């Protein structure tokens, strides 16, 4: 018969015994990278403004100091 519409035997839909539920690695390695990194003490920072002063800062950030240049608009979290 005509087998154009059917899938061949070696198609990618049937998964072999490769995956079998082991996806995220053993729990023995949990926290490996965080444990390796050296502890760095937090630096003293100036406290951010609150209330009216913070609203003023947001207004200045969004509407006053806008840089209109070529290219797409930059989001508030874009670096450079």
mmCIF file with all atom_site columns, N, CA and C in Angstrom:
data_model
loop_
_atom_site.group_PDB
_atom_site.id
_atom_site.type_symbol
_atom_site.label_atom_id
_atom_site.label_alt_id
_atom_site.label_comp_id
_atom_site.label_asym_id
_atom_site.label_entity_id
_atom_site.label_seq_id
_atom_site.pdbx_PDB_ins_code
_atom_site.Cartn_x
_atom_site.Cartn_y
_atom_site.Cartn_z
_atom_site.occupancy
_atom_site.B_iso_or_equiv
_atom_site.pdbx_formal_charge
_atom_site.auth_seq_id
_atom_site.auth_comp_id
_atom_site.auth_asym_id
_atom_site.auth_atom_id
_atom_site.pdbx_PDB_model_num
ATOM 1   N N  . UNK A 1 1  ? 0.813  -1.214 0.000  1.00 0.00 ? 1  UNK A N  1
ATOM 2   C CA . UNK A 1 1  ? 0.000  0.000  0.000  1.00 0.00 ? 1  UNK A CA 1
ATOM 3   C C  . UNK A 1 1  ? 0.846  1.263  0.000  1.00 0.00 ? 1  UNK A C  1
ATOM 4   N N  . UNK A 1 2  ? 0.159  2.384  0.082  1.00 0.00 ? 2  UNK A N  1
ATOM 5   C CA . UNK A 1 2  ? 0.796  3.702  0.041  1.00 0.00 ? 2  UNK A CA 1
ATOM 6   C C  . UNK A 1 2  ? 1.148  4.130  1.463  1.00 0.00 ? 2  UNK A C  1
ATOM 7   N N  . UNK A 1 3  ? 2.446  4.389  1.771  1.00 0.00 ? 3  UNK A N  1
ATOM 8   C CA . UNK A 1 3  ? 2.876  4.703  3.128  1.00 0.00 ? 3  UNK A CA 1
ATOM 9   C C  . UNK A 1 3  ? 3.361  6.149  3.269  1.00 0.00 ? 3  UNK A C  1
ATOM 10  N N  . UNK A 1 4  ? 2.869  7.059  2.416  1.00 0.00 ? 4  UNK A N  1
ATOM 11  C CA . UNK A 1 4  ? 3.348  8.433  2.486  1.00 0.00 ? 4  UNK A CA 1
ATOM 12  C C  . UNK A 1 4  ? 2.846  9.141  3.746  1.00 0.00 ? 4  UNK A C  1
ATOM 13  N N  . UNK A 1 5  ? 1.627  8.881  4.161  1.00 0.00 ? 5  UNK A N  1
ATOM 14  C CA . UNK A 1 5  ? 1.054  9.575  5.303  1.00 0.00 ? 5  UNK A CA 1
ATOM 15  C C  . UNK A 1 5  ? 1.535  9.045  6.636  1.00 0.00 ? 5  UNK A C  1
ATOM 16  N N  . UNK A 1 6  ? 2.053  7.831  6.681  1.00 0.00 ? 6  UNK A N  1
ATOM 17  C CA . UNK A 1 6  ? 2.464  7.232  7.948  1.00 0.00 ? 6  UNK A CA 1
ATOM 18  C C  . UNK A 1 6  ? 3.884  7.631  8.321  1.00 0.00 ? 6  UNK A C  1
ATOM 19  N N  . UNK A 1 7  ? 4.179  7.551  9.630  1.00 0.00 ? 7  UNK A N  1
ATOM 20  C CA . UNK A 1 7  ? 5.528  7.825  10.099 1.00 0.00 ? 7  UNK A CA 1
ATOM 21  C C  . UNK A 1 7  ? 6.400  6.614  9.919  1.00 0.00 ? 7  UNK A C  1
ATOM 22  N N  . UNK A 1 8  ? 7.692  6.850  9.726  1.00 0.00 ? 8  UNK A N  1
ATOM 23  C CA . UNK A 1 8  ? 8.621  5.732  9.602  1.00 0.00 ? 8  UNK A CA 1
ATOM 24  C C  . UNK A 1 8  ? 8.910  5.155  10.992 1.00 0.00 ? 8  UNK A C  1
ATOM 25  N N  . UNK A 1 9  ? 9.539  4.002  11.038 1.00 0.00 ? 9  UNK A N  1
ATOM 26  C CA . UNK A 1 9  ? 9.794  3.322  12.307 1.00 0.00 ? 9  UNK A CA 1
ATOM 27  C C  . UNK A 1 9  ? 10.751 4.115  13.210 1.00 0.00 ? 9  UNK A C  1
ATOM 28  N N  . UNK A 1 10 ? 11.794 4.707  12.643 1.00 0.00 ? 10 UNK A N  1
ATOM 29  C CA . UNK A 1 10 ? 12.787 5.407  13.452 1.00 0.00 ? 10 UNK A CA 1
ATOM 30  C C  . UNK A 1 10 ? 12.458 6.874  13.657 1.00 0.00 ? 10 UNK A C  1
ATOM 31  N N  . UNK A 1 11 ? 11.247 7.194  14.042 1.00 0.00 ? 11 UNK A N  1
ATOM 32  C CA . UNK A 1 11 ? 10.882 8.592  14.213 1.00 0.00 ? 11 UNK A CA 1
ATOM 33  C C  . UNK A 1 11 ? 11.276 9.066  15.610 1.00 0.00 ? 11 UNK A C  1
ATOM 34  N N  . UNK A 1 12 ? 11.268 10.382 15.818 1.00 0.00 ? 12 UNK A N  1
ATOM 35  C CA . UNK A 1 12 ? 11.721 10.934 17.083 1.00 0.00 ? 12 UNK A CA 1
ATOM 36  C C  . UNK A 1 12 ? 10.639 10.888 18.149 1.00 0.00 ? 12 UNK A C  1
ATOM 37  N N  . UNK A 1 13 ? 9.442  10.385 17.825 1.00 0.00 ? 13 UNK A N  1
ATOM 38  C CA . UNK A 1 13 ? 8.373  10.385 18.813 1.00 0.00 ? 13 UNK A CA 1
ATOM 39  C C  . UNK A 1 13 ? 8.570  9.309  19.865 1.00 0.00 ? 13 UNK A C  1
ATOM 40  N N  . UNK A 1 14 ? 9.254  8.214  19.513 1.00 0.00 ? 14 UNK A N  1
ATOM 41  C CA . UNK A 1 14 ? 9.465  7.154  20.500 1.00 0.00 ? 14 UNK A CA 1
ATOM 42  C C  . UNK A 1 14 ? 10.795 7.382  21.200 1.00 0.00 ? 14 UNK A C  1
ATOM 43  N N  . UNK A 1 15 ? 10.744 7.570  22.546 1.00 0.00 ? 15 UNK A N  1
ATOM 44  C CA . UNK A 1 15 ? 11.955 7.802  23.329 1.00 0.00 ? 15 UNK A CA 1
ATOM 45  C C  . UNK A 1 15 ? 12.568 6.483  23.734 1.00 0.00 ? 15 UNK A C  1
ATOM 46  N N  . UNK A 1 16 ? 13.865 6.406  23.647 1.00 0.00 ? 16 UNK A N  1
ATOM 47  C CA . UNK A 1 16 ? 14.574 5.210  24.055 1.00 0.00 ? 16 UNK A CA 1
ATOM 48  C C  . UNK A 1 16 ? 14.791 5.208  25.557 1.00 0.00 ? 16 UNK A C  1
ATOM 49  N N  . UNK A 1 17 ? 15.619 4.310  26.065 1.00 0.00 ? 17 UNK A N  1
ATOM 50  C CA . UNK A 1 17 ? 15.863 4.229  27.509 1.00 0.00 ? 17 UNK A CA 1
ATOM 51  C C  . UNK A 1 17 ? 16.843 5.287  28.012 1.00 0.00 ? 17 UNK A C  1
ATOM 52  N N  . UNK A 1 18 ? 17.104 6.333  27.215 1.00 0.00 ? 18 UNK A N  1
ATOM 53  C CA . UNK A 1 18 ? 18.103 7.323  27.606 1.00 0.00 ? 18 UNK A CA 1
ATOM 54  C C  . UNK A 1 18 ? 17.599 8.229  28.725 1.00 0.00 ? 18 UNK A C  1
ATOM 55  N N  . UNK A 1 19 ? 16.357 8.714  28.624 1.00 0.00 ? 19 UNK A N  1
ATOM 56  C CA . UNK A 1 19 ? 15.874 9.690  29.603 1.00 0.00 ? 19 UNK A CA 1
ATOM 57  C C  . UNK A 1 19 ? 15.515 9.030  30.942 1.00 0.00 ? 19 UNK A C  1
ATOM 58  N N  . UNK A 1 20 ? 14.531 8.200  30.985 1.00 0.00 ? 20 UNK A N  1
ATOM 59  C CA . UNK A 1 20 ? 14.103 7.404  32.132 1.00 0.00 ? 20 UNK A CA 1
ATOM 60  C C  . UNK A 1 20 ? 14.046 8.182  33.448 1.00 0.00 ? 20 UNK A C  1
ATOM 61  N N  . UNK A 1 21 ? 13.564 9.405  33.420 1.00 0.00 ? 21 UNK A N  1
ATOM 62  C CA . UNK A 1 21 ? 13.279 10.133 34.649 1.00 0.00 ? 21 UNK A CA 1
ATOM 63  C C  . UNK A 1 21 ? 14.449 10.829 35.328 1.00 0.00 ? 21 UNK A C  1
ATOM 64  N N  . UNK A 1 22 ? 15.673 10.567 34.939 1.00 0.00 ? 22 UNK A N  1
ATOM 65  C CA . UNK A 1 22 ? 16.803 11.210 35.595 1.00 0.00 ? 22 UNK A CA 1
ATOM 66  C C  . UNK A 1 22 ? 17.103 12.538 34.901 1.00 0.00 ? 22 UNK A C  1
ATOM 67  N N  . UNK A 1 23 ? 16.619 13.626 35.495 1.00 0.00 ? 23 UNK A N  1
ATOM 68  C CA . UNK A 1 23 ? 16.718 14.913 34.819 1.00 0.00 ? 23 UNK A CA 1
ATOM 69  C C  . UNK A 1 23 ? 17.670 15.860 35.543 1.00 0.00 ? 23 UNK A C  1
ATOM 70  N N  . UNK A 1 24 ? 17.545 15.972 36.861 1.00 0.00 ? 24 UNK A N  1
ATOM 71  C CA . UNK A 1 24 ? 18.218 17.073 37.549 1.00 0.00 ? 24 UNK A CA 1
ATOM 72  C C  . UNK A 1 24 ? 19.471 16.685 38.318 1.00 0.00 ? 24 UNK A C  1
ATOM 73  N N  . UNK A 1 25 ? 19.986 15.496 38.163 1.00 0.00 ? 25 UNK A N  1
ATOM 74  C CA . UNK A 1 25 ? 21.215 15.129 38.855 1.00 0.00 ? 25 UNK A CA 1
ATOM 75  C C  . UNK A 1 25 ? 20.959 14.676 40.277 1.00 0.00 ? 25 UNK A C  1
ATOM 76  N N  . UNK A 1 26 ? 21.978 14.111 40.911 1.00 0.00 ? 26 UNK A N  1
ATOM 77  C CA . UNK A 1 26 ? 21.799 13.564 42.254 1.00 0.00 ? 26 UNK A CA 1
ATOM 78  C C  . UNK A 1 26 ? 21.766 14.685 43.277 1.00 0.00 ? 26 UNK A C  1
ATOM 79  N N  . UNK A 1 27 ? 21.132 14.405 44.424 1.00 0.00 ? 27 UNK A N  1
ATOM 80  C CA . UNK A 1 27 ? 21.032 15.409 45.484 1.00 0.00 ? 27 UNK A CA 1
ATOM 81  C C  . UNK A 1 27 ? 22.341 15.564 46.249 1.00 0.00 ? 27 UNK A C  1
ATOM 82  N N  . UNK A 1 28 ? 23.320 14.706 45.982 1.00 0.00 ? 28 UNK A N  1
ATOM 83  C CA . UNK A 1 28 ? 24.613 14.836 46.642 1.00 0.00 ? 28 UNK A CA 1
ATOM 84  C C  . UNK A 1 28 ? 25.331 16.105 46.183 1.00 0.00 ? 28 UNK A C  1
ATOM 85  N N  . UNK A 1 29 ? 25.016 16.565 44.972 1.00 0.00 ? 29 UNK A N  1
ATOM 86  C CA . UNK A 1 29 ? 25.675 17.769 44.450 1.00 0.00 ? 29 UNK A CA 1
ATOM 87  C C  . UNK A 1 29 ? 24.903 19.046 44.764 1.00 0.00 ? 29 UNK A C  1
ATOM 88  N N  . UNK A 1 30 ? 23.860 18.948 45.579 1.00 0.00 ? 30 UNK A N  1
ATOM 89  C CA . UNK A 1 30 ? 23.030 20.129 45.855 1.00 0.00 ? 30 UNK A CA 1
ATOM 90  C C  . UNK A 1 30 ? 23.837 21.172 46.620 1.00 0.00 ? 30 UNK A C  1
ATOM 91  N N  . UNK A 1 31 ? 23.794 22.419 46.170 1.00 0.00 ? 31 UNK A N  1
ATOM 92  C CA . UNK A 1 31 ? 24.499 23.503 46.843 1.00 0.00 ? 31 UNK A CA 1
ATOM 93  C C  . UNK A 1 31 ? 25.989 23.521 46.611 1.00 0.00 ? 31 UNK A C  1
ATOM 94  N N  . UNK A 1 32 ? 26.447 22.856 45.552 1.00 0.00 ? 32 UNK A N  1
ATOM 95  C CA . UNK A 1 32 ? 27.878 22.756 45.294 1.00 0.00 ? 32 UNK A CA 1
ATOM 96  C C  . UNK A 1 32 ? 28.504 24.126 45.029 1.00 0.00 ? 32 UNK A C  1
ATOM 97  N N  . UNK A 1 33 ? 27.920 24.874 44.123 1.00 0.00 ? 33 UNK A N  1
ATOM 98  C CA . UNK A 1 33 ? 28.527 26.141 43.711 1.00 0.00 ? 33 UNK A CA 1
ATOM 99  C C  . UNK A 1 33 ? 28.465 27.164 44.829 1.00 0.00 ? 33 UNK A C  1
ATOM 100 N N  . UNK A 1 34 ? 27.329 27.210 45.533 1.00 0.00 ? 34 UNK A N  1
ATOM 101 C CA . UNK A 1 34 ? 27.211 28.178 46.613 1.00 0.00 ? 34 UNK A CA 1
ATOM 102 C C  . UNK A 1 34 ? 28.186 27.876 47.735 1.00 0.00 ? 34 UNK A C  1
ATOM 103 N N  . UNK A 1 35 ? 28.421 26.596 47.975 1.00 0.00 ? 35 UNK A N  1
ATOM 104 C CA . UNK A 1 35 ? 29.387 26.218 49.003 1.00 0.00 ? 35 UNK A CA 1
ATOM 105 C C  . UNK A 1 35 ? 30.814 26.556 48.621 1.00 0.00 ? 35 UNK A C  1
ATOM 106 N N  . UNK A 1 36 ? 31.118 26.556 47.333 1.00 0.00 ? 36 UNK A N  1
ATOM 107 C CA . UNK A 1 36 ? 32.481 26.844 46.869 1.00 0.00 ? 36 UNK A CA 1
ATOM 108 C C  . UNK A 1 36 ? 32.823 28.327 46.900 1.00 0.00 ? 36 UNK A C  1
ATOM 109 N N  . UNK A 1 37 ? 31.807 29.177 46.725 1.00 0.00 ? 37 UNK A N  1
ATOM 110 C CA . UNK A 1 37 ? 32.103 30.604 46.584 1.00 0.00 ? 37 UNK A CA 1
ATOM 111 C C  . UNK A 1 37 ? 32.536 31.197 47.924 1.00 0.00 ? 37 UNK A C  1
ATOM 112 N N  . UNK A 1 38 ? 33.547 32.062 47.914 1.00 0.00 ? 38 UNK A N  1
ATOM 113 C CA . UNK A 1 38 ? 34.001 32.668 49.166 1.00 0.00 ? 38 UNK A CA 1
ATOM 114 C C  . UNK A 1 38 ? 32.975 33.658 49.709 1.00 0.00 ? 38 UNK A C  1
ATOM 115 N N  . UNK A 1 39 ? 32.878 33.735 51.034 1.00 0.00 ? 39 UNK A N  1
ATOM 116 C CA . UNK A 1 39 ? 31.922 34.632 51.672 1.00 0.00 ? 39 UNK A CA 1
ATOM 117 C C  . UNK A 1 39 ? 32.429 36.056 51.568 1.00 0.00 ? 39 UNK A C  1
ATOM 118 N N  . UNK A 1 40 ? 31.572 36.939 51.060 1.00 0.00 ? 40 UNK A N  1
ATOM 119 C CA . UNK A 1 40 ? 31.918 38.345 50.957 1.00 0.00 ? 40 UNK A CA 1
ATOM 120 C C  . UNK A 1 40 ? 30.916 39.126 51.788 1.00 0.00 ? 40 UNK A C  1
ATOM 121 N N  . UNK A 1 41 ? 31.392 39.880 52.756 1.00 0.00 ? 41 UNK A N  1
ATOM 122 C CA . UNK A 1 41 ? 30.509 40.636 53.638 1.00 0.00 ? 41 UNK A CA 1
ATOM 123 C C  . UNK A 1 41 ? 29.797 41.738 52.865 1.00 0.00 ? 41 UNK A C  1
ATOM 124 N N  . UNK A 1 42 ? 28.540 41.991 53.253 1.00 0.00 ? 42 UNK A N  1
ATOM 125 C CA . UNK A 1 42 ? 27.779 43.040 52.575 1.00 0.00 ? 42 UNK A CA 1
ATOM 126 C C  . UNK A 1 42 ? 28.362 44.407 52.910 1.00 0.00 ? 42 UNK A C  1
ATOM 127 N N  . UNK A 1 43 ? 28.312 45.294 51.904 1.00 0.00 ? 43 UNK A N  1
ATOM 128 C CA . UNK A 1 43 ? 28.840 46.634 52.098 1.00 0.00 ? 43 UNK A CA 1
ATOM 129 C C  . UNK A 1 43 ? 27.754 47.538 52.663 1.00 0.00 ? 43 UNK A C  1
ATOM 130 N N  . UNK A 1 44 ? 28.205 48.591 53.378 1.00 0.00 ? 44 UNK A N  1
ATOM 131 C CA . UNK A 1 44 ? 27.251 49.563 53.917 1.00 0.00 ? 44 UNK A CA 1
ATOM 132 C C  . UNK A 1 44 ? 26.746 50.442 52.790 1.00 0.00 ? 44 UNK A C  1
ATOM 133 N N  . UNK A 1 45 ? 25.411 50.567 52.718 1.00 0.00 ? 45 UNK A N  1
ATOM 134 C CA . UNK A 1 45 ? 24.807 51.378 51.667 1.00 0.00 ? 45 UNK A CA 1
ATOM 135 C C  . UNK A 1 45 ? 23.951 52.471 52.286 1.00 0.00 ? 45 UNK A C  1
ATOM 136 N N  . UNK A 1 46 ? 23.804 53.564 51.532 1.00 0.00 ? 46 UNK A N  1
ATOM 137 C CA . UNK A 1 46 ? 22.929 54.643 51.959 1.00 0.00 ? 46 UNK A CA 1
ATOM 138 C C  . UNK A 1 46 ? 21.482 54.174 51.835 1.00 0.00 ? 46 UNK A C  1
ATOM 139 N N  . UNK A 1 47 ? 20.629 54.509 52.787 1.00 0.00 ? 47 UNK A N  1
ATOM 140 C CA . UNK A 1 47 ? 19.259 54.019 52.716 1.00 0.00 ? 47 UNK A CA 1
ATOM 141 C C  . UNK A 1 47 ? 18.502 54.709 51.592 1.00 0.00 ? 47 UNK A C  1
ATOM 142 N N  . UNK A 1 48 ? 17.685 53.964 50.836 1.00 0.00 ? 48 UNK A N  1
ATOM 143 C CA . UNK A 1 48 ? 16.937 54.570 49.730 1.00 0.00 ? 48 UNK A CA 1
ATOM 144 C C  . UNK A 1 48 ? 15.850 55.502 50.253 1.00 0.00 ? 48 UNK A C  1
ATOM 145 N N  . UNK A 1 49 ? 15.514 56.527 49.477 1.00 0.00 ? 49 UNK A N  1
ATOM 146 C CA . UNK A 1 49 ? 14.464 57.446 49.930 1.00 0.00 ? 49 UNK A CA 1
ATOM 147 C C  . UNK A 1 49 ? 13.099 56.757 49.968 1.00 0.00 ? 49 UNK A C  1
ATOM 148 N N  . UNK A 1 50 ? 12.236 57.238 50.878 1.00 0.00 ? 50 UNK A N  1
ATOM 149 C CA . UNK A 1 50 ? 10.901 56.657 51.013 1.00 0.00 ? 50 UNK A CA 1
ATOM 150 C C  . UNK A 1 50 ? 9.851  57.749 50.863 1.00 0.00 ? 50 UNK A C  1
ATOM 151 N N  . UNK A 1 51 ? 8.622  57.297 50.615 1.00 0.00 ? 51 UNK A N  1
ATOM 152 C CA . UNK A 1 51 ? 7.499  58.241 50.567 1.00 0.00 ? 51 UNK A CA 1
ATOM 153 C C  . UNK A 1 51 ? 7.583  59.215 49.415 1.00 0.00 ? 51 UNK A C  1
ATOM 154 N N  . UNK A 1 52 ? 7.408  60.491 49.732 1.00 0.00 ? 52 UNK A N  1
ATOM 155 C CA . UNK A 1 52 ? 7.382  61.547 48.726 1.00 0.00 ? 52 UNK A CA 1
ATOM 156 C C  . UNK A 1 52 ? 8.690  61.612 47.947 1.00 0.00 ? 52 UNK A C  1
ATOM 157 N N  . UNK A 1 53 ? 9.804  61.415 48.641 1.00 0.00 ? 53 UNK A N  1
ATOM 158 C CA . UNK A 1 53 ? 11.111 61.517 48.000 1.00 0.00 ? 53 UNK A CA 1
ATOM 159 C C  . UNK A 1 53 ? 11.303 60.413 46.966 1.00 0.00 ? 53 UNK A C  1
ATOM 160 N N  . UNK A 1 54 ? 10.769 59.224 47.270 1.00 0.00 ? 54 UNK A N  1
ATOM 161 C CA . UNK A 1 54 ? 10.901 58.120 46.318 1.00 0.00 ? 54 UNK A CA 1
ATOM 162 C C  . UNK A 1 54 ? 10.025 58.351 45.095 1.00 0.00 ? 54 UNK A C  1
ATOM 163 N N  . UNK A 1 55 ? 8.820  58.895 45.303 1.00 0.00 ? 55 UNK A N  1
ATOM 164 C CA . UNK A 1 55 ? 7.944  59.224 44.168 1.00 0.00 ? 55 UNK A CA 1
ATOM 165 C C  . UNK A 1 55 ? 8.625  60.253 43.267 1.00 0.00 ? 55 UNK A C  1
ATOM 166 N N  . UNK A 1 56 ? 9.304  61.217 43.874 1.00 0.00 ? 56 UNK A N  1
ATOM 167 C CA . UNK A 1 56 ? 10.039 62.233 43.122 1.00 0.00 ? 56 UNK A CA 1
ATOM 168 C C  . UNK A 1 56 ? 11.152 61.595 42.300 1.00 0.00 ? 56 UNK A C  1
ATOM 169 N N  . UNK A 1 57 ? 11.864 60.630 42.920 1.00 0.00 ? 57 UNK A N  1
ATOM 170 C CA . UNK A 1 57 ? 12.941 59.942 42.228 1.00 0.00 ? 57 UNK A CA 1
ATOM 171 C C  . UNK A 1 57 ? 12.405 59.164 41.027 1.00 0.00 ? 57 UNK A C  1
ATOM 172 N N  . UNK A 1 58 ? 11.256 58.481 41.196 1.00 0.00 ? 58 UNK A N  1
ATOM 173 C CA . UNK A 1 58 ? 10.650 57.729 40.099 1.00 0.00 ? 58 UNK A CA 1
ATOM 174 C C  . UNK A 1 58 ? 10.243 58.651 38.958 1.00 0.00 ? 58 UNK A C  1
ATOM 175 N N  . UNK A 1 59 ? 9.658  59.815 39.308 1.00 0.00 ? 59 UNK A N  1
ATOM 176 C CA . UNK A 1 59 ? 9.233  60.779 38.294 1.00 0.00 ? 59 UNK A CA 1
ATOM 177 C C  . UNK A 1 59 ? 10.425 61.282 37.499 1.00 0.00 ? 59 UNK A C  1
ATOM 178 N N  . UNK A 1 60 ? 11.507 61.612 38.211 1.00 0.00 ? 60 UNK A N  1
ATOM 179 C CA . UNK A 1 60 ? 12.711 62.097 37.528 1.00 0.00 ? 60 UNK A CA 1
ATOM 180 C C  . UNK A 1 60 ? 13.308 61.016 36.644 1.00 0.00 ? 60 UNK A C  1
ATOM 181 N N  . UNK A 1 61 ? 13.292 59.773 37.123 1.00 0.00 ? 61 UNK A N  1
ATOM 182 C CA . UNK A 1 61 ? 13.862 58.673 36.372 1.00 0.00 ? 61 UNK A CA 1
ATOM 183 C C  . UNK A 1 61 ? 13.063 58.402 35.095 1.00 0.00 ? 61 UNK A C  1
ATOM 184 N N  . UNK A 1 62 ? 11.735 58.507 35.187 1.00 0.00 ? 62 UNK A N  1
ATOM 185 C CA . UNK A 1 62 ? 10.897 58.108 34.059 1.00 0.00 ? 62 UNK A CA 1
ATOM 186 C C  . UNK A 1 62 ? 10.629 59.227 33.064 1.00 0.00 ? 62 UNK A C  1
ATOM 187 N N  . UNK A 1 63 ? 10.447 60.459 33.536 1.00 0.00 ? 63 UNK A N  1
ATOM 188 C CA . UNK A 1 63 ? 9.980  61.517 32.640 1.00 0.00 ? 63 UNK A CA 1
ATOM 189 C C  . UNK A 1 63 ? 10.957 62.656 32.413 1.00 0.00 ? 63 UNK A C  1
ATOM 190 N N  . UNK A 1 64 ? 11.845 62.933 33.347 1.00 0.00 ? 64 UNK A N  1
ATOM 191 C CA . UNK A 1 64 ? 12.715 64.094 33.209 1.00 0.00 ? 64 UNK A CA 1
ATOM 192 C C  . UNK A 1 64 ? 13.984 63.744 32.454 1.00 0.00 ? 64 UNK A C  1
ATOM 193 N N  . UNK A 1 65 ? 14.660 62.675 32.873 1.00 0.00 ? 65 UNK A N  1
ATOM 194 C CA . UNK A 1 65 ? 15.968 62.344 32.308 1.00 0.00 ? 65 UNK A CA 1
ATOM 195 C C  . UNK A 1 65 ? 15.852 61.327 31.184 1.00 0.00 ? 65 UNK A C  1
ATOM 196 N N  . UNK A 1 66 ? 14.826 61.470 30.316 1.00 0.00 ? 66 UNK A N  1
ATOM 197 C CA . UNK A 1 66 ? 14.685 60.508 29.224 1.00 0.00 ? 66 UNK A CA 1
ATOM 198 C C  . UNK A 1 66 ? 15.664 60.846 28.116 1.00 0.00 ? 66 UNK A C  1
ATOM 199 N N  . UNK A 1 67 ? 16.372 59.836 27.625 1.00 0.00 ? 67 UNK A N  1
ATOM 200 C CA . UNK A 1 67 ? 17.324 60.010 26.536 1.00 0.00 ? 67 UNK A CA 1
ATOM 201 C C  . UNK A 1 67 ? 16.667 59.490 25.264 1.00 0.00 ? 67 UNK A C  1
ATOM 202 N N  . UNK A 1 68 ? 16.369 60.390 24.331 1.00 0.00 ? 68 UNK A N  1
ATOM 203 C CA . UNK A 1 68 ? 15.749 59.986 23.079 1.00 0.00 ? 68 UNK A CA 1
ATOM 204 C C  . UNK A 1 68 ? 16.846 59.859 22.036 1.00 0.00 ? 68 UNK A C  1
ATOM 205 N N  . UNK A 1 69 ? 17.084 58.618 21.624 1.00 0.00 ? 69 UNK A N  1
ATOM 206 C CA . UNK A 1 69 ? 18.135 58.369 20.652 1.00 0.00 ? 69 UNK A CA 1
ATOM 207 C C  . UNK A 1 69 ? 17.684 57.363 19.626 1.00 0.00 ? 69 UNK A C  1
ATOM 208 N N  . UNK A 1 70 ? 18.573 56.988 18.714 1.00 0.00 ? 70 UNK A N  1
ATOM 209 C CA . UNK A 1 70 ? 18.210 55.990 17.701 1.00 0.00 ? 70 UNK A CA 1
ATOM 210 C C  . UNK A 1 70 ? 18.070 54.608 18.323 1.00 0.00 ? 70 UNK A C  1
ATOM 211 N N  . UNK A 1 71 ? 17.282 53.778 17.683 1.00 0.00 ? 71 UNK A N  1
ATOM 212 C CA . UNK A 1 71 ? 17.124 52.410 18.153 1.00 0.00 ? 71 UNK A CA 1
ATOM 213 C C  . UNK A 1 71 ? 15.866 52.218 18.974 1.00 0.00 ? 71 UNK A C  1
ATOM 214 N N  . UNK A 1 72 ? 15.741 51.015 19.513 1.00 0.00 ? 72 UNK A N  1
ATOM 215 C CA . UNK A 1 72 ? 14.541 50.663 20.261 1.00 0.00 ? 72 UNK A CA 1
ATOM 216 C C  . UNK A 1 72 ? 14.539 51.321 21.633 1.00 0.00 ? 72 UNK A C  1
ATOM 217 N N  . UNK A 1 73 ? 13.341 51.396 22.241 1.00 0.00 ? 73 UNK A N  1
ATOM 218 C CA . UNK A 1 73 ? 13.229 51.946 23.590 1.00 0.00 ? 73 UNK A CA 1
ATOM 219 C C  . UNK A 1 73 ? 13.885 51.000 24.583 1.00 0.00 ? 73 UNK A C  1
ATOM 220 N N  . UNK A 1 74 ? 14.551 51.575 25.572 1.00 0.00 ? 74 UNK A N  1
ATOM 221 C CA . UNK A 1 74 ? 15.229 50.772 26.586 1.00 0.00 ? 74 UNK A CA 1
ATOM 222 C C  . UNK A 1 74 ? 14.290 50.580 27.762 1.00 0.00 ? 74 UNK A C  1
ATOM 223 N N  . UNK A 1 75 ? 14.267 49.360 28.291 1.00 0.00 ? 75 UNK A N  1
ATOM 224 C CA . UNK A 1 75 ? 13.448 49.088 29.457 1.00 0.00 ? 75 UNK A CA 1
ATOM 225 C C  . UNK A 1 75 ? 14.116 49.629 30.707 1.00 0.00 ? 75 UNK A C  1
ATOM 226 N N  . UNK A 1 76 ? 13.369 49.673 31.834 1.00 0.00 ? 76 UNK A N  1
ATOM 227 C CA . UNK A 1 76 ? 13.917 50.216 33.066 1.00 0.00 ? 76 UNK A CA 1
ATOM 228 C C  . UNK A 1 76 ? 15.014 49.355 33.689 1.00 0.00 ? 76 UNK A C  1
ATOM 229 N N  . UNK A 1 77 ? 15.134 48.096 33.224 1.00 0.00 ? 77 UNK A N  1
ATOM 230 C CA . UNK A 1 77 ? 16.144 47.198 33.792 1.00 0.00 ? 77 UNK A CA 1
ATOM 231 C C  . UNK A 1 77 ? 17.312 46.976 32.843 1.00 0.00 ? 77 UNK A C  1
ATOM 232 N N  . UNK A 1 78 ? 17.373 47.703 31.743 1.00 0.00 ? 78 UNK A N  1
ATOM 233 C CA . UNK A 1 78 ? 18.437 47.511 30.753 1.00 0.00 ? 78 UNK A CA 1
ATOM 234 C C  . UNK A 1 78 ? 19.724 48.164 31.235 1.00 0.00 ? 78 UNK A C  1
ATOM 235 N N  . UNK A 1 79 ? 20.838 47.426 31.082 1.00 0.00 ? 79 UNK A N  1
ATOM 236 C CA . UNK A 1 79 ? 22.127 47.994 31.431 1.00 0.00 ? 79 UNK A CA 1
ATOM 237 C C  . UNK A 1 79 ? 22.807 48.487 30.158 1.00 0.00 ? 79 UNK A C  1
ATOM 238 N N  . UNK A 1 80 ? 23.103 49.783 30.094 1.00 0.00 ? 80 UNK A N  1
ATOM 239 C CA . UNK A 1 80 ? 23.793 50.424 28.965 1.00 0.00 ? 80 UNK A CA 1
ATOM 240 C C  . UNK A 1 80 ? 23.100 50.267 27.661 1.00 0.00 ? 80 UNK A C  1
#
